[in-house]
Amino acid sequence: MKPLTLLHGILAALSLRTAVVAQDEPDTGEHPDWPRWCGKVYESGYPSFEPGGHTVAPPTNGSTFLHLQLKPRYSLYLSNEKTASFVVNAALSPWFGELYANSTGYGMGKAPFTELAFEIGLVDEGGSEKEAPLVQGKIAVNETGAEYAFDLARLKPRVAPYEVVLSATSARGDQKYTATSEVLYLPDNPEGSATKIDNVKGGLLFKNALTGQEFVPLLPYGYYGLYNGSNDTAVADDFVRGYTSDGKGLNAIISLAGFADTNPVYESMDKQGLNFMFDLRGSYKNLTDTGIRVNTIKHHTSLFAYWTADEPDGWQVPFDKTPAAQALIHQLDPYHPVAITLNCQDYYFGAYSSGGDILMEDVYPIGINSSFSKWGTVCNATLGDCGCDNCRGGVHDVSSRLDDLSRYEQWLGRWPLPKFHNPQVFHGEDYWARDPTPDEARAMNALAFNRGATGIFGWTWPSTAELFDVHSQMAGVVTREPVSGFLLGGQPERLVVEGLEVLDAAYWVQGKKAMVSVVNGAYEDIAEPVSIGLPFSVVSVDSVAFGGLPWTLEDGQLVVDTLPGMSTSFIILDIDTPE
């Protein structure tokens, strides 16, 4: 739940045209006329009840299925690009796909079923596959992430996506499988900007005039930000310089109150390269207003995404609102993705996440009473609101929530979406007794990175000067090489440190380099040497990119003599990889 005093101030500052439109349909869940958050009643005097909406593992019957999935490598391609590629998964699953048996053929012609032959082709307007395939290939059974290139000259640029179908068979042709997807091939827009989602690595690529019209990796790091509303260009320029620390710190913002749609601050952001996510949360339920605002803002060269729903699961918004807004935005501006923010641990995740191309979570665990609320009720799975849904009240709530979201996607059989973390940079409202400390702020962000997060937006700016400095300094490291190359270069692998459950560690590998992230999530120092075994051969410690601790290499392990409580380290290593 967002701090309501600040929320009310923001809404009051919005123009009448962008004011929140009242819902014209009932809230979701049980007892919609009661005061609820995440489906649970939170005021005293009401009985607890099962809120429903849980995401659970699908039932199994002991069978094995082949779950064939198809996705373009990137969410869009432009007319000045020559090649594109599809990514194919042929995973064995206990839940999804078609029945699989490790045998193909009949009688004496039977053979093990270990490989699929397939074609990927366009679907014509009548729903059938066109004759000449875009791709012909083979994939091993249970292989995932296989990539197959194709020539974009086969397609004509257009704003509507092309439907594609993958048709696959076993070697003897007796087992058949299909998967469908869409590929978006757009006319270039050199006067504006464009953002790609990397459907394999989970990050973004962005291009505009300042990037030389070339797509470059983008790890957006900033705040949900307020502006004073000035129409003076000099004031706007000063705002951008101060917010970005003259281009050395924060590199992105979600524009909240004070950013009127035609304010010259957007031109200042275009000029200085402050990328923004455009706030539509006050109008996304009204598609007429949404259309007007998208058409007003979409030409800006610093626009990288839209933000529609803020905690629709917490507010129990009707399920159809976010998908409808997303579909309209895709129609009006197919060059930019749509983000939503989810607040609840597990309240109709499938329905509420379906309206976003990017998922943001806003876990605010610091300074809460996780067991008893200001409303005079306990907080548990069926009752109460303590400011952080089903949280324990510590930094590890961030990693736990991101683990949950990834697990839900797996249980729903979905292709994973990019995840952004919204760090807590505030206190108040009788939920949050204090701000996070600098160490807690750094640790929560690192824990999010350890779970594959590829963007950071704190609620809200302006924050305290102390936390602004913390986030600006961290942004200056993680949004630039070499660290950004690891964080955007693929999903992290976890490292388990036996006997030290308070440590959370992960690693990324890029060529002959690796980066290890280590978070001591406890408040107490570990006053003895800490050794972390690694699953690869290390030549040397290249640098400690963040954290300042004296990590060394001993017998192939990362070692530090003592590890301060609530400390964060990014260590870059030279590794020995086969040629």
Coordinates of C-alpha atoms in Angstrom, one line a residue:
M1 CA 0.0 0.0 0.0
K2 CA 1.3 3.4 -0.9
P3 CA 1.5 6.2 1.7
L4 CA -1.9 7.7 1.6
T5 CA -1.0 11.3 2.6
L6 CA 1.5 11.5 -0.3
L7 CA -1.0 9.7 -2.6
H8 CA -3.7 12.2 -1.8
G9 CA -1.4 15.1 -2.4
I10 CA -0.4 13.7 -5.8
L11 CA -4.0 13.1 -6.9
A12 CA -5.0 16.6 -5.8
A13 CA -2.2 18.1 -7.9
L14 CA -3.3 16.2 -11.1
S15 CA -5.4 18.1 -13.5
L16 CA -9.1 17.5 -13.7
R17 CA -8.7 15.7 -17.0
T18 CA -6.4 13.1 -15.5
A19 CA -8.3 12.7 -12.2
V20 CA -9.0 9.2 -11.1
V21 CA -12.1 7.8 -12.8
A22 CA -14.4 6.0 -10.4
Q23 CA -14.8 2.3 -11.1
D24 CA -18.0 1.4 -12.8
E25 CA -17.9 -2.2 -11.9
P26 CA -17.7 -4.1 -8.6
D27 CA -14.3 -4.7 -7.0
T28 CA -13.0 -8.2 -7.3
G29 CA -13.0 -10.8 -4.6
E30 CA -15.3 -11.5 -1.6
H31 CA -17.3 -8.9 0.3
P32 CA -16.5 -6.0 -2.1
D33 CA -18.6 -3.6 0.1
W34 CA -16.2 -4.1 3.1
P35 CA -12.9 -2.1 3.6
R36 CA -10.4 -4.5 2.0
W37 CA -6.8 -4.5 0.7
C38 CA -5.4 -7.4 -1.3
G39 CA -8.9 -9.0 -0.9
K40 CA -8.6 -9.0 2.9
V41 CA -10.7 -6.9 5.3
Y42 CA -8.4 -4.6 7.3
E43 CA -10.6 -2.6 9.7
S44 CA -11.6 -4.0 13.1
G45 CA -15.2 -5.1 13.6
Y46 CA -15.3 -7.4 10.5
P47 CA -14.7 -11.2 10.5
S48 CA -11.8 -12.6 8.7
F49 CA -12.4 -14.7 5.6
E50 CA -10.5 -16.5 2.9
P51 CA -9.8 -13.8 0.3
G52 CA -9.2 -16.2 -2.6
G53 CA -7.2 -15.5 -5.7
H54 CA -4.3 -17.7 -4.8
T55 CA -1.9 -18.9 -7.5
V56 CA -1.0 -22.6 -6.9
A57 CA 0.8 -25.3 -8.8
P58 CA -1.4 -27.0 -11.3
P59 CA -2.6 -30.5 -10.4
T60 CA -0.6 -33.4 -11.9
N61 CA -1.6 -36.9 -12.9
G62 CA 1.8 -38.5 -13.2
S63 CA 2.0 -37.9 -16.9
T64 CA 4.8 -36.0 -18.7
F65 CA 4.0 -33.3 -21.2
L66 CA 6.1 -31.5 -23.8
H67 CA 5.5 -27.8 -23.4
L68 CA 6.4 -26.1 -26.6
Q69 CA 6.8 -22.3 -26.4
L70 CA 7.6 -19.8 -29.1
K71 CA 8.6 -16.1 -28.7
P72 CA 10.5 -13.6 -30.8
R73 CA 13.8 -12.7 -29.2
Y74 CA 12.8 -9.1 -28.9
S75 CA 9.4 -7.6 -28.4
L76 CA 9.8 -5.5 -31.6
Y77 CA 11.9 -5.1 -34.7
L78 CA 12.2 -2.0 -36.9
S79 CA 12.3 -1.6 -40.6
N80 CA 16.0 -0.6 -40.6
E81 CA 16.9 -4.1 -39.2
K82 CA 17.7 -7.0 -41.5
T83 CA 17.4 -10.1 -39.3
A84 CA 15.3 -11.2 -36.4
S85 CA 15.1 -14.5 -34.4
F86 CA 12.7 -16.7 -32.6
V87 CA 13.4 -18.5 -29.3
V88 CA 12.0 -22.0 -28.8
N89 CA 11.5 -23.9 -25.6
A90 CA 10.7 -27.7 -25.8
A91 CA 10.6 -28.3 -22.0
L92 CA 9.2 -31.5 -20.4
S93 CA 6.6 -30.5 -17.9
P94 CA 4.3 -32.2 -15.4
W95 CA 1.6 -29.6 -16.1
F96 CA 1.6 -28.0 -19.6
G97 CA 1.7 -29.1 -23.2
E98 CA 0.8 -32.3 -25.0
L99 CA 1.5 -35.8 -23.8
Y100 CA 5.0 -37.0 -24.3
A101 CA 6.4 -40.5 -24.5
N102 CA 10.0 -41.3 -25.3
S103 CA 9.2 -43.3 -28.3
T104 CA 8.4 -42.4 -31.9
G105 CA 7.3 -44.7 -34.8
Y106 CA 5.6 -48.0 -34.9
G107 CA 6.6 -51.6 -34.6
M108 CA 10.1 -52.4 -35.7
G109 CA 10.5 -48.7 -36.7
K110 CA 10.3 -47.4 -33.2
A111 CA 13.1 -45.1 -31.9
P112 CA 13.7 -42.9 -28.9
F113 CA 11.9 -39.6 -29.2
T114 CA 14.8 -37.1 -28.4
E115 CA 14.4 -34.5 -31.1
L116 CA 11.7 -32.4 -32.7
A117 CA 11.8 -31.1 -36.3
F118 CA 9.8 -27.9 -36.8
E119 CA 8.8 -25.1 -39.1
I120 CA 7.8 -21.6 -38.1
G121 CA 5.5 -19.8 -40.5
L122 CA 3.2 -16.8 -40.8
V123 CA -0.5 -17.3 -40.3
D124 CA -2.7 -15.7 -43.0
E125 CA -5.9 -13.8 -42.4
G126 CA -7.9 -17.0 -42.7
G127 CA -6.0 -18.6 -39.8
S128 CA -3.9 -21.1 -41.8
E129 CA -0.2 -21.2 -42.1
K130 CA 1.3 -19.7 -45.3
E131 CA 3.3 -21.9 -47.5
A132 CA 7.0 -20.9 -47.2
P133 CA 8.2 -21.1 -43.6
L134 CA 10.3 -18.3 -42.0
V135 CA 12.4 -20.9 -40.1
Q136 CA 13.0 -24.6 -40.4
G137 CA 15.0 -26.3 -37.7
K138 CA 15.4 -29.0 -35.0
I139 CA 15.4 -28.8 -31.3
A140 CA 16.2 -31.5 -28.7
V141 CA 13.5 -32.6 -26.4
N142 CA 13.8 -30.7 -23.1
E143 CA 16.0 -28.0 -24.6
T144 CA 15.1 -24.4 -23.8
G145 CA 16.3 -21.1 -25.1
A146 CA 17.2 -22.3 -28.6
E147 CA 17.4 -19.3 -31.0
Y148 CA 16.7 -19.4 -34.7
A149 CA 17.3 -16.4 -37.0
F150 CA 15.2 -15.4 -40.0
D151 CA 15.3 -12.7 -42.7
L152 CA 13.0 -9.7 -42.1
A153 CA 12.8 -9.1 -45.8
R154 CA 10.1 -11.7 -45.8
L155 CA 7.9 -9.2 -43.9
K156 CA 6.6 -5.7 -44.6
P157 CA 6.8 -3.2 -41.8
R158 CA 3.4 -2.4 -40.3
V159 CA 1.9 -1.4 -36.9
A160 CA 0.0 -4.6 -36.4
P161 CA 1.8 -7.7 -35.2
Y162 CA 2.2 -10.8 -37.4
E163 CA 0.8 -14.0 -36.1
V164 CA 3.1 -17.0 -36.4
V165 CA 2.8 -20.7 -35.7
L166 CA 5.4 -23.4 -34.9
S167 CA 4.5 -26.9 -36.2
A168 CA 6.7 -29.7 -34.9
T169 CA 6.8 -33.4 -35.2
S170 CA 8.8 -36.3 -33.9
A171 CA 11.3 -38.1 -36.1
R172 CA 8.8 -40.6 -37.3
G173 CA 6.0 -38.1 -37.6
D174 CA 3.6 -39.8 -35.2
Q175 CA 3.7 -37.1 -32.4
K176 CA 2.8 -33.5 -33.3
Y177 CA 3.0 -30.3 -31.4
T178 CA 2.2 -26.6 -32.1
A179 CA 2.9 -23.3 -30.5
T180 CA 1.8 -19.8 -31.5
S181 CA 3.2 -16.3 -31.0
E182 CA 3.3 -12.8 -32.6
V183 CA 6.2 -10.8 -34.1
L184 CA 6.1 -7.0 -34.3
Y185 CA 7.9 -5.5 -37.3
L186 CA 7.4 -1.7 -37.3
P187 CA 8.4 1.2 -39.5
D188 CA 11.3 3.0 -38.0
N189 CA 10.5 6.2 -36.0
P190 CA 13.7 8.3 -36.1
E191 CA 11.9 11.3 -34.8
G192 CA 10.9 9.5 -31.6
S193 CA 12.2 6.6 -29.5
A194 CA 11.7 2.9 -29.2
T195 CA 12.1 0.3 -26.5
K196 CA 12.7 -3.4 -27.0
I197 CA 12.2 -6.1 -24.3
D198 CA 14.7 -8.9 -24.5
N199 CA 12.6 -11.9 -24.0
V200 CA 15.6 -14.1 -23.1
K201 CA 17.6 -11.9 -20.8
G202 CA 14.7 -9.9 -19.3
G203 CA 16.1 -6.4 -19.8
L204 CA 15.4 -3.5 -22.1
L205 CA 17.1 -1.9 -25.1
F206 CA 16.4 1.7 -26.0
K207 CA 17.1 3.9 -29.0
N208 CA 16.6 7.5 -29.9
A209 CA 18.7 10.4 -31.4
L210 CA 21.0 10.5 -28.4
T211 CA 21.9 6.8 -28.9
G212 CA 22.7 7.4 -32.6
Q213 CA 19.5 5.6 -33.5
E214 CA 21.1 2.4 -32.3
F215 CA 19.5 0.1 -29.7
V216 CA 21.6 0.2 -26.5
P217 CA 21.0 -1.7 -23.2
L218 CA 19.0 0.3 -20.6
L219 CA 18.8 -0.4 -16.9
P220 CA 16.4 2.3 -15.8
Y221 CA 17.1 3.5 -12.2
G222 CA 15.2 6.4 -10.7
Y223 CA 12.2 7.5 -8.6
Y224 CA 8.5 8.0 -9.0
G225 CA 9.1 11.7 -9.2
L226 CA 7.3 15.0 -8.4
Y227 CA 7.9 18.3 -10.2
N228 CA 6.9 21.8 -9.2
G229 CA 5.0 22.3 -12.4
S230 CA 7.0 25.3 -13.7
N231 CA 6.7 26.1 -17.4
D232 CA 10.0 27.8 -17.3
T233 CA 12.6 26.0 -19.5
A234 CA 15.5 27.1 -17.3
V235 CA 13.7 25.7 -14.2
A236 CA 13.1 22.4 -16.0
D237 CA 16.7 22.2 -17.2
D238 CA 17.9 22.7 -13.6
F239 CA 15.5 20.1 -12.3
V240 CA 16.8 17.5 -14.7
R241 CA 20.5 18.4 -13.9
G242 CA 19.8 18.1 -10.2
Y243 CA 17.8 14.9 -10.4
T244 CA 20.4 13.2 -12.5
S245 CA 23.4 14.6 -10.7
D246 CA 24.5 16.2 -14.0
G247 CA 24.1 12.8 -15.7
K248 CA 26.2 10.9 -13.3
G249 CA 23.5 9.3 -11.2
L250 CA 19.8 8.5 -11.8
N251 CA 19.0 7.9 -15.4
A252 CA 15.2 7.5 -15.4
I253 CA 12.0 8.8 -13.8
I254 CA 8.3 8.0 -13.6
S255 CA 6.6 11.3 -14.0
L256 CA 4.0 12.0 -11.2
A257 CA 2.3 15.2 -10.1
G258 CA 3.5 18.5 -11.7
F259 CA 4.4 16.8 -15.0
A260 CA 1.6 18.2 -17.0
D261 CA 1.4 16.5 -20.4
T262 CA 2.6 19.5 -22.3
N263 CA 5.1 20.8 -19.8
P264 CA 8.5 21.8 -21.2
V265 CA 10.1 19.6 -18.6
Y266 CA 9.7 16.8 -21.1
E267 CA 11.7 18.7 -23.7
S268 CA 14.4 19.1 -21.0
M269 CA 14.4 15.4 -20.4
D270 CA 14.6 14.8 -24.2
K271 CA 17.6 17.1 -24.5
Q272 CA 19.5 15.8 -21.5
G273 CA 18.7 12.1 -21.9
L274 CA 16.6 11.5 -18.8
N275 CA 14.4 8.6 -19.8
F276 CA 10.9 8.6 -18.5
M277 CA 8.0 6.2 -17.9
F278 CA 4.7 8.1 -18.5
D279 CA 2.2 8.0 -15.7
L280 CA -1.3 7.0 -16.8
R281 CA -2.6 5.6 -13.5
G282 CA -5.1 8.5 -13.2
S283 CA -6.7 7.8 -16.5
Y284 CA -6.1 4.2 -17.6
K285 CA -9.6 3.2 -16.6
N286 CA -11.0 5.8 -19.0
L287 CA -9.8 4.8 -22.5
T288 CA -10.8 8.1 -24.1
D289 CA -8.5 10.0 -21.7
T290 CA -5.8 7.4 -22.1
G291 CA -5.9 7.8 -25.9
I292 CA -5.6 11.6 -25.7
R293 CA -2.7 11.5 -23.3
V294 CA -0.8 8.8 -25.2
N295 CA -1.1 10.7 -28.5
T296 CA 0.1 13.8 -26.7
I297 CA 3.3 12.3 -25.2
K298 CA 4.3 9.5 -27.6
H299 CA 6.6 11.7 -29.8
H300 CA 9.1 12.4 -27.0
T301 CA 12.5 11.0 -27.5
S302 CA 13.1 10.3 -23.8
L303 CA 9.9 8.2 -23.4
F304 CA 10.8 4.6 -22.8
A305 CA 7.5 3.1 -21.3
Y306 CA 4.0 3.8 -20.0
W307 CA 2.8 3.1 -16.5
T308 CA -0.9 2.3 -16.1
A309 CA -2.1 0.6 -12.9
D310 CA -0.7 1.3 -9.5
E311 CA -1.4 -1.7 -7.2
P312 CA -4.6 -2.8 -9.0
D313 CA -4.5 -6.0 -6.9
G314 CA -4.4 -4.1 -3.7
W315 CA -7.3 -1.9 -4.8
Q316 CA -9.2 -4.9 -6.2
V317 CA -9.7 -3.2 -9.5
P318 CA -11.9 -5.1 -12.1
F319 CA -9.7 -7.5 -14.0
D320 CA -10.5 -6.1 -17.5
K321 CA -9.2 -2.5 -16.8
T322 CA -5.4 -3.0 -17.2
P323 CA -5.6 -5.3 -20.3
A324 CA -7.9 -2.9 -22.0
A325 CA -5.5 0.0 -21.4
Q326 CA -2.6 -2.1 -22.5
A327 CA -4.2 -3.0 -25.8
L328 CA -5.1 0.6 -26.5
I329 CA -1.6 1.8 -25.8
H330 CA -0.1 -0.9 -28.0
Q331 CA -2.4 0.2 -30.8
L332 CA -1.6 3.9 -30.5
D333 CA 2.1 3.6 -29.7
P334 CA 3.5 0.1 -30.4
Y335 CA 7.1 1.4 -29.9
H336 CA 6.9 1.4 -26.1
P337 CA 6.0 -1.2 -23.4
V338 CA 3.4 -0.9 -20.6
A339 CA 4.3 -1.4 -17.0
I340 CA 2.1 -2.1 -14.0
T341 CA 2.9 -2.2 -10.2
L342 CA 1.6 -5.1 -8.1
N343 CA 1.4 -4.8 -4.3
C344 CA 0.0 -8.1 -3.0
Q345 CA 1.9 -11.2 -2.3
D346 CA -0.7 -13.4 -4.0
Y347 CA -4.1 -12.0 -5.0
Y348 CA -5.2 -13.0 -8.5
F349 CA -1.7 -12.6 -9.8
G350 CA -2.6 -14.2 -13.2
A351 CA -5.4 -11.7 -13.9
Y352 CA -3.7 -8.6 -12.6
S353 CA -0.3 -9.3 -14.3
S354 CA -1.9 -9.9 -17.7
G355 CA -2.2 -6.1 -18.4
G356 CA 1.6 -5.4 -18.3
D357 CA 4.6 -6.0 -20.4
I358 CA 6.8 -5.1 -17.4
L359 CA 6.0 -6.1 -13.8
M360 CA 7.0 -3.9 -10.9
E361 CA 6.6 -5.0 -7.3
D362 CA 6.5 -2.4 -4.4
V363 CA 7.5 -4.3 -1.3
Y364 CA 7.9 -1.8 1.5
P365 CA 9.0 -3.9 4.6
I366 CA 11.1 -1.5 6.7
G367 CA 9.7 -0.1 9.9
I368 CA 6.5 -2.1 9.8
N369 CA 4.7 -4.0 12.5
S370 CA 4.2 -7.2 10.5
S371 CA 1.7 -8.8 12.9
F372 CA -0.6 -6.0 14.1
S373 CA -1.9 -3.1 12.2
K374 CA -2.9 0.5 12.9
W375 CA -6.5 -0.5 12.2
G376 CA -6.6 -2.7 15.3
T377 CA -6.4 -6.1 13.7
V378 CA -3.8 -8.8 13.4
C379 CA -2.2 -9.3 10.0
N380 CA -2.1 -12.7 8.5
A381 CA -3.1 -14.6 5.3
T382 CA -6.9 -13.8 5.8
L383 CA -7.0 -10.5 7.7
G384 CA -5.3 -7.1 8.0
D385 CA -3.1 -4.6 6.3
C386 CA 0.3 -3.9 7.8
G387 CA 1.7 -1.9 4.9
C388 CA 3.5 -4.8 3.3
D389 CA 1.3 -7.8 2.3
N390 CA 2.3 -11.0 4.1
C391 CA 5.8 -9.6 4.9
R392 CA 8.1 -10.4 7.8
G393 CA 9.5 -6.9 8.0
G394 CA 13.0 -7.1 6.6
V395 CA 15.1 -6.8 3.5
H396 CA 14.6 -10.4 2.5
D397 CA 10.9 -9.7 1.8
V398 CA 12.1 -8.2 -1.5
S399 CA 13.8 -11.3 -2.7
S400 CA 10.9 -13.5 -1.4
R401 CA 8.4 -11.5 -3.4
L402 CA 10.4 -11.7 -6.6
D403 CA 10.7 -15.4 -6.0
D404 CA 7.0 -15.6 -5.6
L405 CA 6.3 -13.7 -8.9
S406 CA 8.6 -16.0 -10.9
R407 CA 7.0 -19.1 -9.3
Y408 CA 3.6 -17.9 -10.2
E409 CA 4.6 -17.4 -13.8
Q410 CA 6.0 -20.9 -13.9
W411 CA 2.8 -22.3 -12.4
L412 CA 0.7 -20.4 -15.0
G413 CA 2.9 -21.7 -17.9
R414 CA 3.8 -18.1 -18.9
W415 CA 6.9 -16.7 -20.6
P416 CA 8.5 -14.6 -17.8
L417 CA 8.1 -10.8 -18.0
P418 CA 10.8 -8.3 -17.0
K419 CA 10.7 -7.4 -13.3
F420 CA 11.5 -4.0 -11.7
H421 CA 11.9 -3.3 -8.0
N422 CA 10.3 -0.3 -6.3
P423 CA 12.4 0.4 -3.2
Q424 CA 11.0 2.0 -0.1
V425 CA 12.4 5.6 0.4
F426 CA 9.8 6.9 2.9
H427 CA 8.2 6.4 6.2
G428 CA 4.9 7.4 7.9
E429 CA 1.1 6.8 7.8
D430 CA 1.4 4.7 11.0
Y431 CA 2.6 1.8 8.8
W432 CA 6.3 2.6 8.4
A433 CA 8.1 3.9 11.5
R434 CA 11.2 4.9 9.7
D435 CA 13.0 5.2 6.4
P436 CA 15.4 2.5 5.4
T437 CA 19.0 3.0 6.4
P438 CA 21.5 3.5 3.5
D439 CA 22.7 -0.1 4.1
E440 CA 19.1 -1.5 3.9
A441 CA 18.4 0.5 0.8
R442 CA 21.5 -0.9 -1.0
A443 CA 20.8 -4.4 0.3
M444 CA 17.2 -4.5 -0.9
N445 CA 18.2 -3.4 -4.4
A446 CA 21.0 -6.0 -4.6
L447 CA 18.6 -8.7 -3.5
A448 CA 16.3 -7.6 -6.3
F449 CA 19.2 -7.8 -8.8
N450 CA 20.0 -11.3 -7.4
R451 CA 16.5 -12.3 -8.5
G452 CA 16.9 -10.9 -12.0
A453 CA 15.4 -7.4 -11.6
T454 CA 16.4 -5.1 -14.4
G455 CA 15.0 -1.8 -13.3
I456 CA 14.7 0.2 -10.1
F457 CA 12.1 3.0 -9.2
G458 CA 11.9 4.3 -5.6
W459 CA 8.7 5.7 -4.1
T460 CA 9.0 8.8 -4.2
W461 CA 11.2 11.7 -5.1
P462 CA 12.1 14.0 -3.4
S463 CA 13.2 11.7 -0.6
T464 CA 15.7 12.5 2.1
A465 CA 19.0 13.8 0.9
E466 CA 20.7 10.8 2.4
L467 CA 18.7 8.2 0.5
F468 CA 18.9 10.3 -2.7
D469 CA 22.7 10.2 -2.4
V470 CA 22.6 6.4 -1.8
H471 CA 20.4 5.7 -4.8
S472 CA 22.3 8.2 -7.0
Q473 CA 25.6 6.6 -6.1
M474 CA 24.3 3.0 -6.7
A475 CA 22.7 4.1 -10.0
G476 CA 26.0 5.5 -11.1
V477 CA 27.5 2.0 -10.8
V478 CA 24.7 -0.4 -11.9
T479 CA 23.5 1.6 -14.9
R480 CA 27.0 1.7 -16.5
E481 CA 29.5 -0.8 -17.7
P482 CA 30.9 -3.1 -16.4
V483 CA 28.1 -3.8 -13.9
S484 CA 25.2 -3.1 -16.2
G485 CA 26.5 -5.6 -18.7
F486 CA 26.2 -8.4 -16.2
L487 CA 22.8 -7.3 -14.8
L488 CA 21.3 -7.1 -18.3
G489 CA 23.3 -9.9 -19.8
G490 CA 21.1 -12.8 -18.5
Q491 CA 19.4 -14.1 -15.5
P492 CA 21.5 -14.7 -12.4
E493 CA 22.4 -18.0 -10.9
R494 CA 22.1 -18.5 -7.2
L495 CA 25.1 -19.4 -4.9
V496 CA 24.4 -21.2 -1.7
V497 CA 26.8 -20.6 1.2
E498 CA 26.5 -23.5 3.6
G499 CA 26.0 -22.5 7.2
L500 CA 25.3 -18.9 6.4
E501 CA 21.7 -18.7 5.5
V502 CA 21.7 -14.9 6.1
L503 CA 23.9 -14.5 3.0
D504 CA 22.2 -14.1 -0.4
A505 CA 24.6 -14.5 -3.3
A506 CA 24.3 -14.8 -7.1
Y507 CA 26.5 -14.6 -10.1
W508 CA 26.5 -13.7 -13.8
V509 CA 29.0 -14.8 -16.5
Q510 CA 29.9 -12.8 -19.6
G511 CA 32.7 -14.3 -21.6
K512 CA 35.9 -14.4 -19.6
K513 CA 34.4 -12.3 -16.8
A514 CA 32.0 -13.0 -14.0
M515 CA 30.3 -10.9 -11.4
V516 CA 29.3 -12.1 -8.0
S517 CA 26.8 -10.2 -5.8
V518 CA 26.9 -10.9 -2.1
V519 CA 24.4 -9.5 0.5
N520 CA 24.6 -10.0 4.2
G521 CA 21.0 -9.6 5.0
A522 CA 21.6 -9.7 8.8
Y523 CA 22.2 -6.7 11.0
E524 CA 25.1 -8.4 12.8
D525 CA 28.6 -8.6 11.4
I526 CA 30.1 -12.0 10.6
A527 CA 33.3 -11.6 12.5
E528 CA 35.2 -14.4 10.9
P529 CA 36.4 -15.3 7.4
V530 CA 33.7 -15.9 4.9
S531 CA 34.4 -18.2 1.9
I532 CA 32.2 -18.6 -1.1
G533 CA 32.7 -21.5 -3.5
L534 CA 32.3 -20.8 -7.2
P535 CA 31.1 -23.1 -10.0
F536 CA 33.8 -22.0 -12.4
S537 CA 37.6 -21.6 -12.4
V538 CA 38.7 -18.1 -11.3
V539 CA 42.0 -16.6 -12.4
S540 CA 41.9 -13.4 -10.3
V541 CA 39.7 -10.7 -8.7
D542 CA 39.4 -8.0 -11.4
S543 CA 37.8 -5.4 -9.1
V544 CA 35.3 -4.8 -6.3
A545 CA 32.8 -2.7 -8.4
F546 CA 30.6 -1.9 -5.4
G547 CA 30.7 -2.2 -1.6
G548 CA 34.4 -1.4 -1.0
L549 CA 35.2 -4.6 0.9
P550 CA 38.6 -6.3 0.4
W551 CA 37.5 -9.6 -1.3
T552 CA 40.4 -11.9 -2.3
L553 CA 40.8 -15.2 -4.0
E554 CA 42.0 -18.2 -2.0
D555 CA 42.0 -21.8 -3.4
G556 CA 39.4 -20.8 -6.0
Q557 CA 37.0 -19.3 -3.5
L558 CA 36.0 -15.7 -2.8
V559 CA 37.2 -14.8 0.7
V560 CA 36.8 -11.8 3.0
D561 CA 38.1 -11.7 6.6
T562 CA 34.9 -10.2 8.1
L563 CA 31.5 -9.3 6.5
P564 CA 29.7 -6.3 8.0
G565 CA 26.0 -6.6 8.8
M566 CA 23.7 -5.4 6.0
S567 CA 26.5 -5.1 3.5
T568 CA 26.4 -5.4 -0.3
S569 CA 29.2 -6.3 -2.6
F570 CA 29.6 -6.7 -6.4
I571 CA 32.9 -8.4 -7.3
I572 CA 34.1 -8.8 -10.8
L573 CA 36.3 -11.8 -11.6
D574 CA 38.6 -13.0 -14.4
I575 CA 37.6 -16.5 -15.1
D576 CA 39.1 -19.4 -17.1
T577 CA 36.7 -20.5 -19.8
P578 CA 37.2 -23.1 -22.5
E579 CA 38.2 -21.7 -25.9

